[in-house]
Coordinates of C-alpha atoms in Angstrom, one line a residue:
Chain W
M6 CA -39.6 -105.4 68.1
G7 CA -40.5 -105.7 64.5
T8 CA -40.3 -108.6 62.6
M9 CA -37.1 -110.3 61.4
T10 CA -36.5 -110.0 57.7
P11 CA -33.6 -112.2 56.6
T12 CA -31.9 -109.5 54.7
T13 CA -29.9 -110.1 51.9
P14 CA -26.6 -108.3 51.7
T15 CA -25.9 -106.9 48.4
P16 CA -22.5 -106.1 47.7
T17 CA -22.2 -102.6 46.3
T18 CA -19.6 -101.5 44.6
P19 CA -20.5 -97.4 45.0
T20 CA -21.0 -96.0 41.5
P21 CA -18.5 -92.6 41.3
T22 CA -20.5 -89.7 41.0
E23 CA -19.2 -86.3 39.8
N24 CA -17.9 -85.3 43.5
S25 CA -16.4 -88.7 44.2
L26 CA -13.8 -88.0 41.5
L27 CA -12.8 -84.5 42.3
T28 CA -9.5 -84.0 44.3
P29 CA -9.4 -82.8 47.7
A30 CA -8.2 -79.9 46.5
Q31 CA -10.9 -79.4 44.1
A32 CA -13.4 -80.4 46.8
R33 CA -12.5 -77.5 48.8
A34 CA -12.5 -75.2 45.8
R35 CA -15.7 -75.2 45.8
F36 CA -16.5 -74.5 49.2
R37 CA -14.7 -72.1 49.0
D38 CA -16.0 -70.4 46.0
G39 CA -19.5 -71.4 48.4
L40 CA -21.3 -74.2 47.7
V41 CA -22.7 -76.1 51.0
T42 CA -23.4 -79.2 51.2
P43 CA -22.2 -82.1 53.4
T44 CA -19.4 -84.1 52.5
A45 CA -20.4 -88.0 52.7
G46 CA -19.1 -89.3 49.3
W47 CA -17.0 -86.5 48.2
S48 CA -13.0 -87.5 47.2
D49 CA -13.4 -91.0 47.5
G50 CA -10.6 -92.6 49.0
Y51 CA -9.6 -89.3 50.7
A52 CA -10.5 -88.8 54.9
Q53 CA -12.4 -85.8 55.7
A54 CA -12.3 -84.0 58.9
N55 CA -14.0 -82.6 61.9
L56 CA -12.8 -79.1 63.1
V57 CA -12.2 -77.1 66.3
A58 CA -10.5 -74.3 66.5
V59 CA -9.7 -72.5 70.3
P60 CA -8.1 -69.9 71.5
Q61 CA -4.8 -70.8 72.5
K62 CA -5.1 -70.8 76.0
Y63 CA -7.5 -73.3 75.7
A64 CA -5.4 -75.9 73.4
F65 CA -3.3 -77.6 75.7
D66 CA -7.1 -78.8 77.6
L67 CA -8.6 -79.1 74.1
L68 CA -5.3 -81.3 72.9
L69 CA -5.4 -83.6 76.5
F70 CA -9.4 -83.6 76.0
A71 CA -8.6 -85.3 72.5
Q72 CA -5.6 -87.8 74.3
R73 CA -8.7 -88.9 76.7
N74 CA -11.0 -89.4 74.7
P75 CA -9.0 -90.8 71.3
K76 CA -12.6 -92.6 69.9
S77 CA -14.3 -89.9 69.6
C78 CA -11.5 -87.4 69.6
P79 CA -9.0 -89.0 66.9
V80 CA -6.5 -85.7 66.1
L81 CA -5.2 -86.1 62.5
D82 CA -3.1 -82.7 62.7
V83 CA -3.0 -79.3 64.6
L84 CA -2.5 -76.1 62.8
E85 CA -0.9 -73.6 65.4
P86 CA -1.6 -69.9 65.7
G87 CA -1.6 -67.8 62.6
E88 CA -1.5 -71.2 60.4
L89 CA -4.3 -71.6 57.8
A90 CA -2.9 -74.6 56.0
G91 CA -1.1 -77.9 56.6
P92 CA -0.3 -81.1 55.2
L93 CA -4.1 -82.3 55.4
L94 CA -4.9 -78.3 53.5
P95 CA -1.8 -77.9 51.2
G96 CA -2.5 -74.0 49.9
G97 CA -5.2 -74.0 51.6
D98 CA -7.1 -71.8 54.2
I99 CA -8.4 -73.6 56.9
R100 CA -11.0 -70.4 57.5
T101 CA -12.7 -71.2 54.5
D102 CA -12.3 -74.2 53.0
L103 CA -14.8 -75.9 54.5
P104 CA -18.6 -76.1 53.5
A105 CA -20.2 -74.0 56.6
Y106 CA -18.9 -73.2 60.1
R107 CA -20.8 -72.9 63.7
V108 CA -19.5 -70.0 65.7
Y109 CA -19.3 -69.9 69.6
V110 CA -18.9 -67.1 71.5
D111 CA -19.2 -68.3 75.8
G112 CA -20.6 -72.0 74.0
E113 CA -23.6 -70.9 72.6
Q114 CA -23.4 -70.8 68.8
I115 CA -24.2 -67.5 67.5
A116 CA -23.4 -68.2 64.0
E117 CA -23.4 -70.6 61.0
V118 CA -22.1 -69.1 58.3
P119 CA -20.3 -70.5 55.0
D120 CA -17.2 -68.6 55.6
A121 CA -15.4 -68.2 59.0
T122 CA -12.9 -65.3 57.5
D123 CA -14.6 -62.4 59.8
Y124 CA -14.9 -64.8 63.0
W125 CA -11.4 -66.4 62.4
R126 CA -9.0 -65.2 65.3
S127 CA -5.3 -64.6 65.0
D128 CA -4.9 -67.1 68.4
L129 CA -6.7 -69.9 67.2
V130 CA -5.5 -73.2 67.4
A131 CA -7.2 -75.3 64.9
F132 CA -7.6 -79.0 65.5
L133 CA -8.5 -81.3 62.7
V134 CA -10.5 -84.7 64.2
G135 CA -10.8 -87.7 61.9
C136 CA -14.0 -88.5 60.7
S137 CA -16.4 -91.7 60.3
F138 CA -16.6 -91.1 56.8
S139 CA -13.2 -92.5 56.3
F140 CA -14.3 -95.9 56.5
E141 CA -17.7 -95.8 54.1
A142 CA -16.1 -96.9 51.7
A143 CA -14.7 -99.8 52.8
L144 CA -18.5 -100.8 54.9
L145 CA -19.4 -100.3 50.6
E146 CA -16.9 -102.3 49.5
A147 CA -18.0 -105.3 52.4
G148 CA -21.4 -105.0 51.3
V149 CA -22.2 -103.2 54.5
P150 CA -25.3 -100.3 52.9
V151 CA -24.4 -97.1 54.4
R152 CA -27.7 -95.8 54.8
H153 CA -27.6 -91.7 54.4
I154 CA -25.3 -91.8 51.5
D155 CA -28.3 -94.2 49.6
E156 CA -30.5 -91.8 51.1
G157 CA -28.8 -88.4 49.8
R158 CA -28.8 -87.0 53.5
N159 CA -26.4 -85.9 56.3
V160 CA -25.6 -88.6 59.0
P161 CA -27.6 -88.6 62.1
M162 CA -25.1 -87.8 64.7
Y163 CA -26.7 -88.1 69.1
R164 CA -25.5 -86.6 72.1
T165 CA -25.4 -89.5 74.5
N166 CA -25.2 -89.9 78.0
L167 CA -21.4 -91.3 78.1
P168 CA -19.2 -89.0 79.4
C169 CA -16.2 -87.8 77.8
R170 CA -13.3 -87.9 80.2
P171 CA -12.2 -84.4 81.2
A172 CA -9.5 -82.5 80.3
G173 CA -9.0 -78.8 82.7
R174 CA -11.8 -76.7 81.9
L175 CA -13.2 -79.0 79.4
H176 CA -16.0 -81.7 79.6
G177 CA -18.6 -83.0 77.7
P178 CA -20.7 -86.3 76.2
T179 CA -20.0 -88.7 73.8
V180 CA -21.5 -87.4 70.5
V181 CA -22.1 -90.8 68.1
S182 CA -22.8 -90.6 64.9
M183 CA -25.2 -94.1 63.9
R184 CA -25.9 -96.5 60.8
P185 CA -28.5 -99.1 60.5
I186 CA -27.3 -102.5 59.3
P187 CA -28.5 -105.6 59.0
A188 CA -28.0 -108.2 61.8
S189 CA -26.3 -110.4 59.6
L190 CA -24.0 -107.6 59.1
V191 CA -23.2 -106.2 61.8
A192 CA -19.8 -108.2 62.2
D193 CA -18.8 -107.6 59.2
A194 CA -19.0 -103.9 60.3
V195 CA -17.5 -103.7 63.6
R196 CA -14.4 -106.5 61.9
V197 CA -14.3 -103.5 58.6
T198 CA -14.3 -100.0 61.2
S199 CA -11.6 -101.7 63.9
R200 CA -9.3 -101.3 60.9
Y201 CA -9.5 -97.5 61.1
P202 CA -8.9 -96.7 64.8
G203 CA -7.7 -93.2 63.8
V204 CA -11.2 -92.5 62.4
H205 CA -13.1 -93.4 65.3
G206 CA -11.8 -97.2 64.8
A207 CA -15.2 -99.6 66.1
P208 CA -18.4 -99.1 67.2
L209 CA -18.5 -97.4 70.3
H210 CA -22.3 -99.3 71.2
V211 CA -24.3 -101.9 68.9
G212 CA -28.2 -101.7 69.7
D213 CA -30.2 -100.5 72.3
P214 CA -30.4 -96.9 71.9
A215 CA -31.7 -95.7 75.3
A216 CA -28.8 -97.7 77.3
I217 CA -27.1 -95.2 75.9
G218 CA -29.4 -91.8 76.2
I219 CA -31.0 -91.8 72.6
D220 CA -34.3 -91.5 73.3
D221 CA -35.6 -91.1 70.0
L222 CA -33.4 -92.2 66.7
A223 CA -35.7 -90.5 64.4
R224 CA -34.2 -86.8 66.4
P225 CA -30.7 -86.7 66.0
D226 CA -29.1 -83.8 67.7
Y227 CA -27.1 -83.5 64.3
G228 CA -27.3 -83.8 61.2
E229 CA -30.9 -85.7 59.9
A230 CA -32.9 -89.0 60.7
V231 CA -32.5 -92.0 58.7
T232 CA -34.6 -95.2 57.6
I233 CA -34.0 -97.7 60.0
R234 CA -35.4 -101.4 58.3
P235 CA -36.8 -103.9 59.7
G236 CA -34.1 -106.3 61.0
E237 CA -31.9 -103.6 61.1
I238 CA -29.9 -102.3 64.4
P239 CA -28.8 -99.1 65.0
V240 CA -24.6 -99.3 65.2
F241 CA -23.0 -96.3 67.0
W242 CA -19.6 -94.6 66.2
A243 CA -17.7 -92.2 68.0
C244 CA -18.2 -88.9 66.3
G245 CA -15.9 -85.7 65.6
V246 CA -18.8 -83.3 66.9
T247 CA -18.1 -84.7 70.4
P248 CA -15.0 -81.5 70.6
Q249 CA -18.0 -79.0 70.0
A250 CA -20.3 -80.8 72.2
A251 CA -17.3 -80.4 75.0
V252 CA -17.4 -76.4 73.8
T253 CA -21.5 -76.1 74.2
A254 CA -20.9 -77.6 77.7
S255 CA -17.9 -76.0 78.8
K256 CA -18.5 -72.7 77.6
P257 CA -15.2 -72.0 76.3
P258 CA -15.4 -67.6 75.4
F259 CA -14.8 -68.5 72.0
A260 CA -14.8 -71.3 68.9
I261 CA -15.2 -72.1 65.7
G262 CA -16.1 -75.4 64.3
H263 CA -17.4 -77.0 60.9
A264 CA -21.5 -77.6 60.7
P265 CA -21.9 -81.6 61.4
G266 CA -21.4 -83.3 58.3
H267 CA -20.0 -80.7 56.5
M268 CA -16.2 -81.6 56.5
L269 CA -12.9 -80.3 55.5
V270 CA -11.9 -82.9 52.7
T271 CA -8.1 -83.8 53.4
D272 CA -5.6 -84.5 51.6
L273 CA -4.1 -87.8 53.2
R274 CA -5.6 -91.2 52.0
N275 CA -7.5 -93.0 53.9
S276 CA -5.4 -96.3 53.2
T277 CA -2.8 -94.8 55.7
L278 CA -5.4 -94.8 58.7
T279 CA -5.6 -98.8 57.9
V280 CA -4.2 -101.0 61.1
P281 CA -3.2 -104.9 60.2
Chain O
M11 CA 27.7 -110.0 55.2
G12 CA 27.9 -113.4 57.4
T13 CA 26.9 -116.8 56.6
M14 CA 23.2 -117.0 56.4
T15 CA 23.0 -120.2 58.8
P16 CA 19.2 -120.8 58.7
T17 CA 17.6 -120.2 62.2
T18 CA 15.2 -122.7 63.1
P19 CA 12.5 -120.7 65.4
T20 CA 12.5 -121.9 68.9
P21 CA 8.5 -120.9 69.8
T22 CA 9.3 -119.8 73.2
T23 CA 7.0 -119.9 76.4
P24 CA 8.3 -117.4 78.4
T25 CA 9.3 -119.2 82.0
P26 CA 7.5 -117.2 84.1
T27 CA 10.3 -115.1 86.8
E28 CA 9.2 -113.3 90.1
N29 CA 9.6 -110.4 88.6
S30 CA 6.8 -111.1 85.7
L31 CA 4.7 -113.1 88.1
L32 CA 4.0 -109.6 90.1
T33 CA 1.4 -106.9 90.1
P34 CA 2.5 -103.8 88.7
A35 CA 1.7 -102.3 92.4
Q36 CA 4.2 -104.5 93.6
A37 CA 6.6 -103.8 90.9
R38 CA 6.3 -100.4 91.3
A39 CA 6.6 -101.0 95.2
R40 CA 9.9 -102.5 95.0
F41 CA 10.7 -99.4 92.9
R42 CA 9.4 -96.7 95.5
D43 CA 11.7 -98.8 97.8
G44 CA 14.8 -98.0 96.4
L45 CA 15.3 -100.9 93.5
V46 CA 17.3 -100.2 90.3
T47 CA 16.6 -101.9 87.3
P48 CA 16.1 -102.4 83.6
T49 CA 12.3 -103.6 83.7
A50 CA 12.4 -105.8 80.0
G51 CA 9.8 -109.3 81.8
W52 CA 8.4 -107.2 84.6
S53 CA 5.0 -107.5 85.4
D54 CA 3.8 -110.1 82.1
G55 CA 0.3 -108.7 80.7
Y56 CA 1.0 -105.4 82.3
A57 CA 1.8 -102.1 79.8
Q58 CA 4.9 -100.1 80.6
A59 CA 5.4 -96.2 80.1
N60 CA 8.4 -93.4 79.4
L61 CA 7.9 -90.8 81.1
V62 CA 8.8 -87.2 80.3
A63 CA 8.0 -84.6 82.6
V64 CA 8.4 -81.2 81.5
P65 CA 6.6 -77.6 83.0
Q66 CA 3.1 -76.2 82.0
K67 CA 4.2 -74.1 79.8
Y68 CA 6.0 -76.7 77.7
A69 CA 3.4 -78.7 77.7
F70 CA 1.1 -78.0 74.9
D71 CA 4.2 -78.1 72.5
L72 CA 4.9 -81.8 74.2
L73 CA 1.7 -83.0 73.6
L74 CA 1.7 -81.5 69.8
F75 CA 5.2 -83.2 70.0
A76 CA 3.6 -86.2 70.5
Q77 CA 0.4 -85.4 68.5
R78 CA 2.8 -85.5 65.4
N79 CA 5.4 -88.1 66.2
P80 CA 2.8 -91.1 67.0
K81 CA 5.4 -93.9 66.1
S82 CA 7.8 -92.9 69.0
C83 CA 5.5 -91.0 70.9
P84 CA 2.3 -92.4 71.3
V85 CA 0.3 -91.5 74.7
L86 CA -0.8 -93.6 76.9
D87 CA -1.8 -90.6 79.7
V88 CA -0.9 -87.7 81.1
L89 CA -1.0 -86.4 84.8
E90 CA -1.8 -82.6 85.1
P91 CA 0.0 -80.3 87.3
G92 CA 0.1 -81.9 91.3
E93 CA -1.2 -85.2 89.7
L94 CA 1.2 -87.5 91.2
A95 CA -1.4 -90.6 90.6
G96 CA -3.3 -92.0 88.1
P97 CA -5.6 -94.9 86.5
L98 CA -2.0 -96.0 85.1
L99 CA -0.6 -95.4 89.0
P100 CA -3.6 -96.0 91.4
G101 CA -2.4 -95.1 94.8
G102 CA 0.8 -94.5 93.6
D103 CA 3.6 -91.9 93.3
I104 CA 5.2 -90.4 89.7
R105 CA 8.3 -89.7 91.6
T106 CA 9.0 -92.3 93.0
D107 CA 7.8 -95.6 91.5
L108 CA 10.2 -95.5 88.6
P109 CA 13.5 -97.6 89.2
A110 CA 15.6 -94.4 87.9
Y111 CA 15.4 -91.1 86.4
R112 CA 16.8 -88.5 85.0
V113 CA 17.0 -84.8 85.3
Y114 CA 17.4 -82.0 83.2
V115 CA 18.2 -78.1 83.1
D116 CA 18.3 -76.5 80.2
G117 CA 18.6 -80.1 78.2
E118 CA 21.6 -81.0 79.9
Q119 CA 21.5 -84.4 82.4
I120 CA 22.1 -83.1 85.6
A121 CA 21.2 -86.1 87.4
E122 CA 20.2 -89.6 87.5
V123 CA 18.1 -90.6 90.5
P124 CA 16.3 -93.8 92.1
D125 CA 13.9 -91.2 93.5
A126 CA 12.4 -87.6 92.0
T127 CA 11.4 -86.1 94.7
D128 CA 14.0 -83.5 95.3
Y129 CA 13.8 -82.0 92.4
W130 CA 9.6 -82.4 91.0
R131 CA 8.3 -79.4 90.7
S132 CA 4.6 -78.6 91.1
D133 CA 4.0 -77.5 87.7
L134 CA 5.7 -80.3 86.3
V135 CA 3.2 -82.1 84.1
A136 CA 4.1 -85.4 83.2
F137 CA 2.8 -87.4 80.4
L138 CA 3.6 -91.6 80.2
V139 CA 4.2 -92.6 77.0
G140 CA 3.9 -96.8 75.4
C141 CA 7.3 -98.9 75.5
S142 CA 8.0 -101.5 73.2
F143 CA 8.2 -103.4 76.3
S144 CA 4.4 -104.2 75.3
F145 CA 5.0 -106.5 72.8
E146 CA 7.7 -108.1 73.9
A147 CA 5.2 -111.1 75.1
A148 CA 3.8 -111.4 72.1
L149 CA 6.5 -111.5 70.1
L150 CA 7.6 -114.5 72.2
E151 CA 4.1 -116.1 72.1
A152 CA 4.4 -116.0 68.1
G153 CA 8.4 -117.9 68.9
V154 CA 9.9 -114.8 67.8
P155 CA 13.1 -114.2 70.2
V156 CA 13.6 -110.9 72.0
R157 CA 17.8 -110.8 72.2
H158 CA 17.9 -108.4 75.3
I159 CA 15.3 -110.8 77.7
D160 CA 17.7 -113.7 76.8
E161 CA 21.0 -112.0 77.8
G162 CA 19.8 -110.1 81.1
R163 CA 20.5 -107.3 79.4
N164 CA 18.6 -103.4 78.6
V165 CA 17.6 -102.8 75.3
P166 CA 19.9 -101.2 72.7
M167 CA 18.4 -97.6 71.4
Y168 CA 20.0 -95.5 69.1
R169 CA 19.6 -91.6 68.5
T170 CA 19.0 -92.3 64.2
N171 CA 19.0 -89.1 61.8
L172 CA 15.0 -89.0 61.3
P173 CA 14.5 -85.8 62.3
C174 CA 10.6 -85.9 64.5
R175 CA 7.8 -82.9 62.9
P176 CA 8.6 -80.1 65.3
A177 CA 6.2 -78.2 67.4
G178 CA 6.3 -75.1 69.1
R179 CA 10.0 -75.5 70.3
L180 CA 10.6 -79.0 70.8
H181 CA 12.6 -80.6 67.5
G182 CA 15.3 -83.4 67.9
P183 CA 15.8 -87.0 66.3
T184 CA 14.0 -90.6 66.7
V185 CA 14.9 -92.2 69.0
V186 CA 15.0 -96.6 67.7
S187 CA 15.5 -99.5 69.9
M188 CA 16.9 -102.6 67.8
R189 CA 16.3 -106.4 68.5
P190 CA 17.9 -109.0 66.0
I191 CA 15.5 -111.0 64.5
P192 CA 16.3 -114.0 62.8
A193 CA 15.5 -112.7 59.0
S194 CA 12.7 -115.8 58.7
L195 CA 11.0 -113.9 61.5
V196 CA 10.8 -110.8 60.0
A197 CA 7.4 -110.7 58.6
D198 CA 6.1 -112.1 61.9
A199 CA 8.3 -109.6 64.0
V200 CA 6.3 -107.5 62.1
R201 CA 2.7 -108.2 61.9
V202 CA 2.9 -109.3 66.0
T203 CA 4.1 -105.7 66.6
S204 CA 1.3 -104.2 64.0
R205 CA -1.4 -104.8 65.9
Y206 CA 0.3 -102.6 68.9
P207 CA 0.1 -99.3 67.7
G208 CA 0.0 -97.3 71.0
V209 CA 3.1 -99.0 71.9
H210 CA 5.2 -97.6 68.9
G211 CA 3.9 -101.0 66.6
A212 CA 5.3 -102.0 63.5
P213 CA 8.9 -101.8 62.9
L214 CA 10.3 -98.0 61.5
H215 CA 12.7 -99.7 60.0
V216 CA 14.7 -103.3 59.0
G217 CA 17.9 -103.6 58.2
D218 CA 20.8 -101.5 57.0
P219 CA 21.5 -99.4 60.3
A220 CA 23.7 -97.1 58.3
A221 CA 20.6 -95.5 56.0
I222 CA 19.1 -93.9 59.5
G223 CA 22.7 -92.9 60.6
I224 CA 23.3 -95.7 63.3
D225 CA 27.1 -96.1 62.4
D226 CA 27.8 -99.3 65.2
L227 CA 25.2 -101.4 66.3
A228 CA 27.6 -102.0 69.2
R229 CA 27.4 -98.7 69.9
P230 CA 23.9 -97.6 71.2
D231 CA 23.3 -94.4 72.4
Y232 CA 20.5 -95.6 75.4
G233 CA 20.6 -99.3 77.0
E234 CA 23.0 -102.3 76.6
A235 CA 24.2 -103.6 73.4
V236 CA 23.1 -107.2 72.6
T237 CA 24.2 -110.6 70.1
I238 CA 23.7 -110.1 66.5
R239 CA 24.2 -113.7 65.1
P240 CA 24.3 -114.4 61.6
G241 CA 21.5 -114.8 59.4
E242 CA 19.9 -112.0 61.7
I243 CA 18.7 -108.5 60.5
P244 CA 18.3 -105.7 62.8
V245 CA 15.3 -104.5 63.4
F246 CA 14.4 -100.9 64.4
W247 CA 11.8 -99.9 66.0
A248 CA 10.4 -96.0 67.4
C249 CA 11.3 -95.9 71.0
G250 CA 9.3 -93.7 73.8
V251 CA 13.3 -91.8 74.7
T252 CA 12.2 -89.8 71.7
P253 CA 10.7 -86.9 73.9
Q254 CA 14.0 -86.9 75.8
A255 CA 16.3 -86.4 72.9
A256 CA 13.6 -83.7 71.5
V257 CA 14.4 -81.9 75.5
T258 CA 18.4 -82.7 75.0
A259 CA 18.0 -81.0 71.6
S260 CA 15.4 -78.1 72.5
K261 CA 16.4 -77.4 75.7
P262 CA 13.2 -76.7 77.6
P263 CA 14.3 -74.7 81.2
F264 CA 13.5 -78.3 83.1
A265 CA 12.6 -82.0 82.7
I266 CA 12.7 -85.0 84.8
G267 CA 12.4 -88.6 82.2
H268 CA 13.0 -91.8 82.7
A269 CA 16.4 -93.7 82.9
P270 CA 16.2 -95.5 79.5
G271 CA 14.7 -99.2 80.0
H272 CA 13.8 -98.6 83.5
M273 CA 9.9 -97.9 83.3
L274 CA 7.0 -97.2 84.8
V275 CA 5.3 -100.8 85.2
T276 CA 1.6 -100.0 84.8
D277 CA -2.0 -101.3 85.8
L278 CA -2.9 -100.7 81.8
R279 CA -3.6 -104.3 80.1
N280 CA -1.0 -105.0 77.4
S281 CA -4.5 -106.9 75.8
T282 CA -6.2 -103.8 75.9
L283 CA -4.2 -101.9 73.4
T284 CA -4.1 -104.6 70.2
V285 CA -6.0 -103.3 67.5
P286 CA -7.4 -105.9 64.9

């Protein structure tokens, strides 16, 4: 146990960056043109989405898996076979509009590419799943720091020992994202994020990473490690990479996901996702 | 327009009735034994659920329909083909444990029965959808009257002119339930029910029934009319009968639903459904 240094919260009005001021359509155009980067902090005010696309014959299992694991898999929309755009990306193309994609065959990742067009199949059903980036602006407004934004890194994500509730042929572990929070602000972090159940909501777990099977916070399974300062508690939120962990565990014949942290920037306003 | 009589809210601690004190398992046993009655007020503190069961080849369409229309179709659980019980009705039997069922062939209701066993098929996927009865105790605790409980009637339900967002082969109108609320308490009714998004949440519409295609509040499409007193505003919540209206509109070859107001009493605590 380190010394508990009292931390004075700094109410943070995020400094607008060029990326934060882009419209979602402008952001998607950058990625369509080939830019590869994590998307935390892009298009302030708009929801970002995880992607997982599976063949139509797996679509019911995946939708039921999401329904049964709503904290990790809050579905924002589903594009049926042949649909490449929709209300979340009007005029867009789901195959090109994310910064990077992972392609899976029999549960094994065979490629990570900035453009999934060459791998896309006409029978794919694309699930767009809420992302915790949506509540980060609200955390910052409440004076709760978001370390991976401060450090310009991808958020750290970990596979836990918390099994998802299976559905049909799909099973797998819950994946979490982690933000180190000063002990005095943990309650605020819970309170603020509870208002966003459509993008993972309140934390799944506060402190004690070993209890959920995380041995070393410095070695995330996805994304990048961030600094944890004395007096900070690691706080874990369910993560929309969970469906891809289910792909890895359940080995459907084919799937395409986003590269973790490299999200779809959608036209959905975060403000529409709040509850009282 | 009637005279606006100021209404003094009477904070109502509901008087426990025998039915309200039954455990969900006891309630389900009564219905399994043949009792046919609306279930408002039964097993206080426990969620009730709408039922709609469709053949497996319609299950993805229905789950996507629910996903796309979350206010009217908040899915609490799904029983896959062959499953007759689950966490919401442990040790139960979905074919017998509701007070009454409606059976549909090609979208036409062919029977209303207290036991669906003779009609059940091994390929049916049963959707359990949240019900606004879950928030009625919270309304009563906040001093907001619930007229159909006071009058011992089934809740009045109406088909509106608000189309659901279609999914695959399924489409249809939004169905709403209506509660007359004193004008001074409408804001409280919104505030209280907003905390229950998993059971329809905040109202869809407040006042002006004609604007959503309801011509005569005295003639509901499902359930029973209730008294609307001077100074009361009709407040409309999305209703879990909506999937059955989609069955009627979309005409899948077969479906079984609950008789409106005659719900599955589940083991799920209402308190687990609240948001901050």
